[in-house]
């Protein structure tokens, strides 16, 4: 199965992606992870990506498409299918993808905006294992309960940047929902619920598609 995962920042995409790839044994293709690795290594693509991300903008289509196309051409994706996370984000990206791949399902996680703001601005991430927590459930703790690593707030999780990220998402990515709805592959999921409840809905709907 070739699956795309859609959802605003803070919609729980990362959590659901982990559950989906484990359940269906799919490679997890996260453009965010690929970019972060490039930024850390200060590659030419990483430098371009950082410039745009720091301003709360998306990375340009040509850069992103090149990275994705190269990754989907590898053996694991050809054999098993994949879960695409963070791509496509624009109609031109979706059209490019349609030119090279057949997409079976586009999972769209819907979460209320006020809940997204609260989740993102209150998020604390472990510097070691990357587990994320919400500040309201930490009781003042500053270290990760899984590995003891130091918790920090991501630079782009402040209210101003979060508002900008959500606006960018709505303006540029929401049209994709129309695009894939018209193609008949959209799978809408209620994302306000707990991670396990959200995943149960995803699995139920994907299993119907597989039959
Ligand atoms: Zn940790």
GROMACS .gro file of C-alpha atoms and ligand atoms in nm:
model
  212
    1UNK     CA    1   0.000   0.000   0.000
    2UNK     CA    2   0.115   0.351  -0.089
    3UNK     CA    3  -0.022   0.579   0.181
    4UNK     CA    4  -0.001   0.955   0.240
    5UNK     CA    5  -0.054   1.100   0.587
    6UNK     CA    6  -0.205   1.451   0.605
    7UNK     CA    7  -0.268   1.667   0.909
    8UNK     CA    8  -0.182   2.012   1.044
    9UNK     CA    9   0.124   2.063   1.266
   10UNK     CA   10   0.031   1.914   1.604
   11UNK     CA   11  -0.233   1.679   1.460
   12UNK     CA   12  -0.041   1.377   1.588
   13UNK     CA   13   0.102   1.274   1.252
   14UNK     CA   14   0.430   1.151   1.402
   15UNK     CA   15   0.259   0.928   1.657
   16UNK     CA   16   0.017   0.782   1.403
   17UNK     CA   17   0.294   0.735   1.147
   18UNK     CA   18   0.488   0.514   1.394
   19UNK     CA   19   0.180   0.302   1.460
   20UNK     CA   20   0.092   0.265   1.091
   21UNK     CA   21   0.441   0.161   0.976
   22UNK     CA   22   0.462  -0.093   1.258
   23UNK     CA   23   0.120  -0.243   1.183
   24UNK     CA   24   0.157  -0.257   0.804
   25UNK     CA   25   0.538  -0.304   0.789
   26UNK     CA   26   0.592  -0.003   0.565
   27UNK     CA   27   0.897   0.220   0.522
   28UNK     CA   28   0.826   0.558   0.685
   29UNK     CA   29   0.922   0.836   0.445
   30UNK     CA   30   0.925   1.160   0.644
   31UNK     CA   31   1.042   1.464   0.451
   32UNK     CA   32   1.080   1.644   0.785
   33UNK     CA   33   1.327   1.380   0.908
   34UNK     CA   34   1.517   1.387   0.578
   35UNK     CA   35   1.542   1.767   0.595
   36UNK     CA   36   1.645   1.767   0.963
   37UNK     CA   37   1.926   1.520   0.884
   38UNK     CA   38   2.041   1.745   0.598
   39UNK     CA   39   2.021   2.057   0.816
   40UNK     CA   40   2.226   1.892   1.088
   41UNK     CA   41   2.488   1.780   0.835
   42UNK     CA   42   2.478   2.129   0.675
   43UNK     CA   43   2.443   1.987   0.325
   44UNK     CA   44   2.357   2.233   0.040
   45UNK     CA   45   1.991   2.119   0.054
   46UNK     CA   46   2.000   2.150   0.435
   47UNK     CA   47   2.116   2.513   0.417
   48UNK     CA   48   1.831   2.601   0.175
   49UNK     CA   49   1.575   2.415   0.387
   50UNK     CA   50   1.686   2.584   0.713
   51UNK     CA   51   1.654   2.930   0.559
   52UNK     CA   52   1.285   2.867   0.478
   53UNK     CA   53   1.190   2.668   0.790
   54UNK     CA   54   1.337   2.933   1.024
   55UNK     CA   55   1.093   3.184   0.876
   56UNK     CA   56   0.797   2.949   0.921
   57UNK     CA   57   0.778   2.882   0.546
   58UNK     CA   58   0.774   2.563   0.341
   59UNK     CA   59   1.079   2.437   0.156
   60UNK     CA   60   1.047   2.508  -0.224
   61UNK     CA   61   0.875   2.237  -0.433
   62UNK     CA   62   1.169   2.157  -0.660
   63UNK     CA   63   1.398   2.083  -0.364
   64UNK     CA   64   1.139   1.868  -0.186
   65UNK     CA   65   1.030   1.677  -0.499
   66UNK     CA   66   1.388   1.585  -0.582
   67UNK     CA   67   1.447   1.438  -0.235
   68UNK     CA   68   1.118   1.243  -0.234
   69UNK     CA   69   1.149   1.103  -0.585
   70UNK     CA   70   1.496   0.973  -0.506
   71UNK     CA   71   1.375   0.804  -0.187
   72UNK     CA   72   1.065   0.638  -0.341
   73UNK     CA   73   1.281   0.483  -0.613
   74UNK     CA   74   1.467   0.272  -0.355
   75UNK     CA   75   1.402  -0.104  -0.321
   76UNK     CA   76   1.213  -0.106   0.011
   77UNK     CA   77   0.948   0.133  -0.125
   78UNK     CA   78   0.921  -0.052  -0.455
   79UNK     CA   79   0.863  -0.383  -0.275
   80UNK     CA   80   0.643  -0.292   0.021
   81UNK     CA   81   0.486   0.045  -0.056
   82UNK     CA   82   0.534   0.327   0.195
   83UNK     CA   83   0.389   0.580   0.432
   84UNK     CA   84   0.460   0.934   0.310
   85UNK     CA   85   0.463   1.188   0.594
   86UNK     CA   86   0.509   1.559   0.522
   87UNK     CA   87   0.465   1.521   0.147
   88UNK     CA   88   0.292   1.633  -0.070
   89UNK     CA   89   0.211   1.972   0.082
   90UNK     CA   90   0.103   2.154  -0.232
   91UNK     CA   91  -0.098   2.076  -0.547
   92UNK     CA   92   0.213   2.093  -0.771
   93UNK     CA   93   0.382   1.836  -0.543
   94UNK     CA   94   0.071   1.612  -0.559
   95UNK     CA   95   0.063   1.636  -0.938
   96UNK     CA   96   0.431   1.548  -0.956
   97UNK     CA   97   0.368   1.245  -0.732
   98UNK     CA   98   0.071   1.133  -0.947
   99UNK     CA   99   0.306   1.129  -1.242
  100UNK     CA  100   0.531   0.866  -1.083
  101UNK     CA  101   0.324   0.674  -0.825
  102UNK     CA  102  -0.023   0.526  -0.762
  103UNK     CA  103  -0.154   0.639  -0.423
  104UNK     CA  104  -0.396   0.399  -0.247
  105UNK     CA  105  -0.503   0.606   0.053
  106UNK     CA  106  -0.462   0.959   0.187
  107UNK     CA  107  -0.524   0.963   0.561
  108UNK     CA  108  -0.641   1.307   0.675
  109UNK     CA  109  -0.623   1.363   1.053
  110UNK     CA  110  -0.868   1.642   1.150
  111UNK     CA  111  -0.801   1.836   1.472
  112UNK     CA  112  -0.960   2.163   1.598
  113UNK     CA  113  -0.731   2.470   1.564
  114UNK     CA  114  -0.752   2.568   1.933
  115UNK     CA  115  -0.637   2.219   2.028
  116UNK     CA  116  -0.347   2.237   1.778
  117UNK     CA  117  -0.227   2.570   1.928
  118UNK     CA  118  -0.236   2.422   2.278
  119UNK     CA  119  -0.061   2.099   2.177
  120UNK     CA  120   0.223   2.276   1.993
  121UNK     CA  121   0.290   2.565   2.230
  122UNK     CA  122   0.286   2.322   2.525
  123UNK     CA  123   0.505   2.062   2.358
  124UNK     CA  124   0.839   1.962   2.512
  125UNK     CA  125   1.069   1.723   2.329
  126UNK     CA  126   1.340   1.490   2.467
  127UNK     CA  127   1.681   1.596   2.334
  128UNK     CA  128   1.793   1.234   2.340
  129UNK     CA  129   1.512   0.996   2.228
  130UNK     CA  130   1.281   1.262   2.068
  131UNK     CA  131   0.979   1.153   2.275
  132UNK     CA  132   0.738   1.445   2.308
  133UNK     CA  133   0.537   1.551   2.612
  134UNK     CA  134   0.279   1.817   2.691
  135UNK     CA  135   0.387   2.065   2.956
  136UNK     CA  136   0.053   2.020   3.141
  137UNK     CA  137   0.139   1.657   3.213
  138UNK     CA  138   0.503   1.704   3.321
  139UNK     CA  139   0.435   1.838   3.675
  140UNK     CA  140   0.747   2.055   3.644
  141UNK     CA  141   0.974   1.768   3.533
  142UNK     CA  142   1.254   1.876   3.296
  143UNK     CA  143   1.383   1.534   3.196
  144UNK     CA  144   1.243   1.248   2.985
  145UNK     CA  145   1.073   0.973   3.186
  146UNK     CA  146   1.178   0.712   2.929
  147UNK     CA  147   1.551   0.785   2.896
  148UNK     CA  148   1.634   1.069   3.137
  149UNK     CA  149   1.729   1.304   2.850
  150UNK     CA  150   1.688   1.680   2.884
  151UNK     CA  151   1.351   1.818   2.761
  152UNK     CA  152   1.342   2.129   2.546
  153UNK     CA  153   1.095   2.346   2.356
  154UNK     CA  154   1.147   2.343   1.979
  155UNK     CA  155   1.235   2.686   1.841
  156UNK     CA  156   0.931   2.681   1.608
  157UNK     CA  157   0.684   2.588   1.888
  158UNK     CA  158   0.629   2.948   2.007
  159UNK     CA  159   0.280   3.107   1.962
  160UNK     CA  160   0.381   3.343   1.678
  161UNK     CA  161   0.554   3.078   1.468
  162UNK     CA  162   0.281   2.822   1.544
  163UNK     CA  163   0.010   3.063   1.422
  164UNK     CA  164   0.214   3.121   1.107
  165UNK     CA  165   0.267   2.747   1.053
  166UNK     CA  166  -0.107   2.679   1.088
  167UNK     CA  167  -0.187   2.959   0.841
  168UNK     CA  168   0.067   2.823   0.593
  169UNK     CA  169  -0.084   2.478   0.638
  170UNK     CA  170  -0.440   2.592   0.575
  171UNK     CA  171  -0.353   2.810   0.278
  172UNK     CA  172  -0.123   2.568   0.098
  173UNK     CA  173  -0.210   2.217   0.214
  174UNK     CA  174  -0.585   2.212   0.275
  175UNK     CA  175  -0.653   2.224  -0.105
  176UNK     CA  176  -0.489   1.880  -0.117
  177UNK     CA  177  -0.783   1.744   0.078
  178UNK     CA  178  -1.013   1.858  -0.206
  179UNK     CA  179  -0.771   1.720  -0.463
  180UNK     CA  180  -0.760   1.372  -0.307
  181UNK     CA  181  -1.130   1.376  -0.220
  182UNK     CA  182  -1.205   1.420  -0.591
  183UNK     CA  183  -0.974   1.128  -0.664
  184UNK     CA  184  -1.172   0.915  -0.417
  185UNK     CA  185  -0.874   0.815  -0.200
  186UNK     CA  186  -0.925   1.038   0.104
  187UNK     CA  187  -0.966   0.869   0.444
  188UNK     CA  188  -1.092   1.124   0.701
  189UNK     CA  189  -1.009   1.054   1.065
  190UNK     CA  190  -1.117   1.234   1.387
  191UNK     CA  191  -0.788   1.353   1.545
  192UNK     CA  192  -0.918   1.518   1.864
  193UNK     CA  193  -0.933   1.177   2.036
  194UNK     CA  194  -0.650   0.990   2.213
  195UNK     CA  195  -0.366   0.843   1.998
  196UNK     CA  196  -0.497   0.487   2.045
  197UNK     CA  197  -0.852   0.584   1.947
  198UNK     CA  198  -0.725   0.772   1.641
  199UNK     CA  199  -0.518   0.472   1.535
  200UNK     CA  200  -0.814   0.234   1.583
  201UNK     CA  201  -1.013   0.447   1.338
  202UNK     CA  202  -0.723   0.453   1.088
  203UNK     CA  203  -0.677   0.075   1.104
  204UNK     CA  204  -1.048   0.008   1.066
  205UNK     CA  205  -1.066   0.226   0.754
  206UNK     CA  206  -0.742   0.097   0.597
  207UNK     CA  207  -0.848  -0.265   0.651
  208UNK     CA  208  -1.167  -0.196   0.458
  209UNK     CA  209  -0.958  -0.054   0.171
  210UNK     CA  210  -0.724  -0.354   0.167
  211UNK     CA  211  -1.012  -0.596   0.105
  212LIG    ZN1  212   1.401   1.051   2.609
   0.00000   0.00000   0.00000
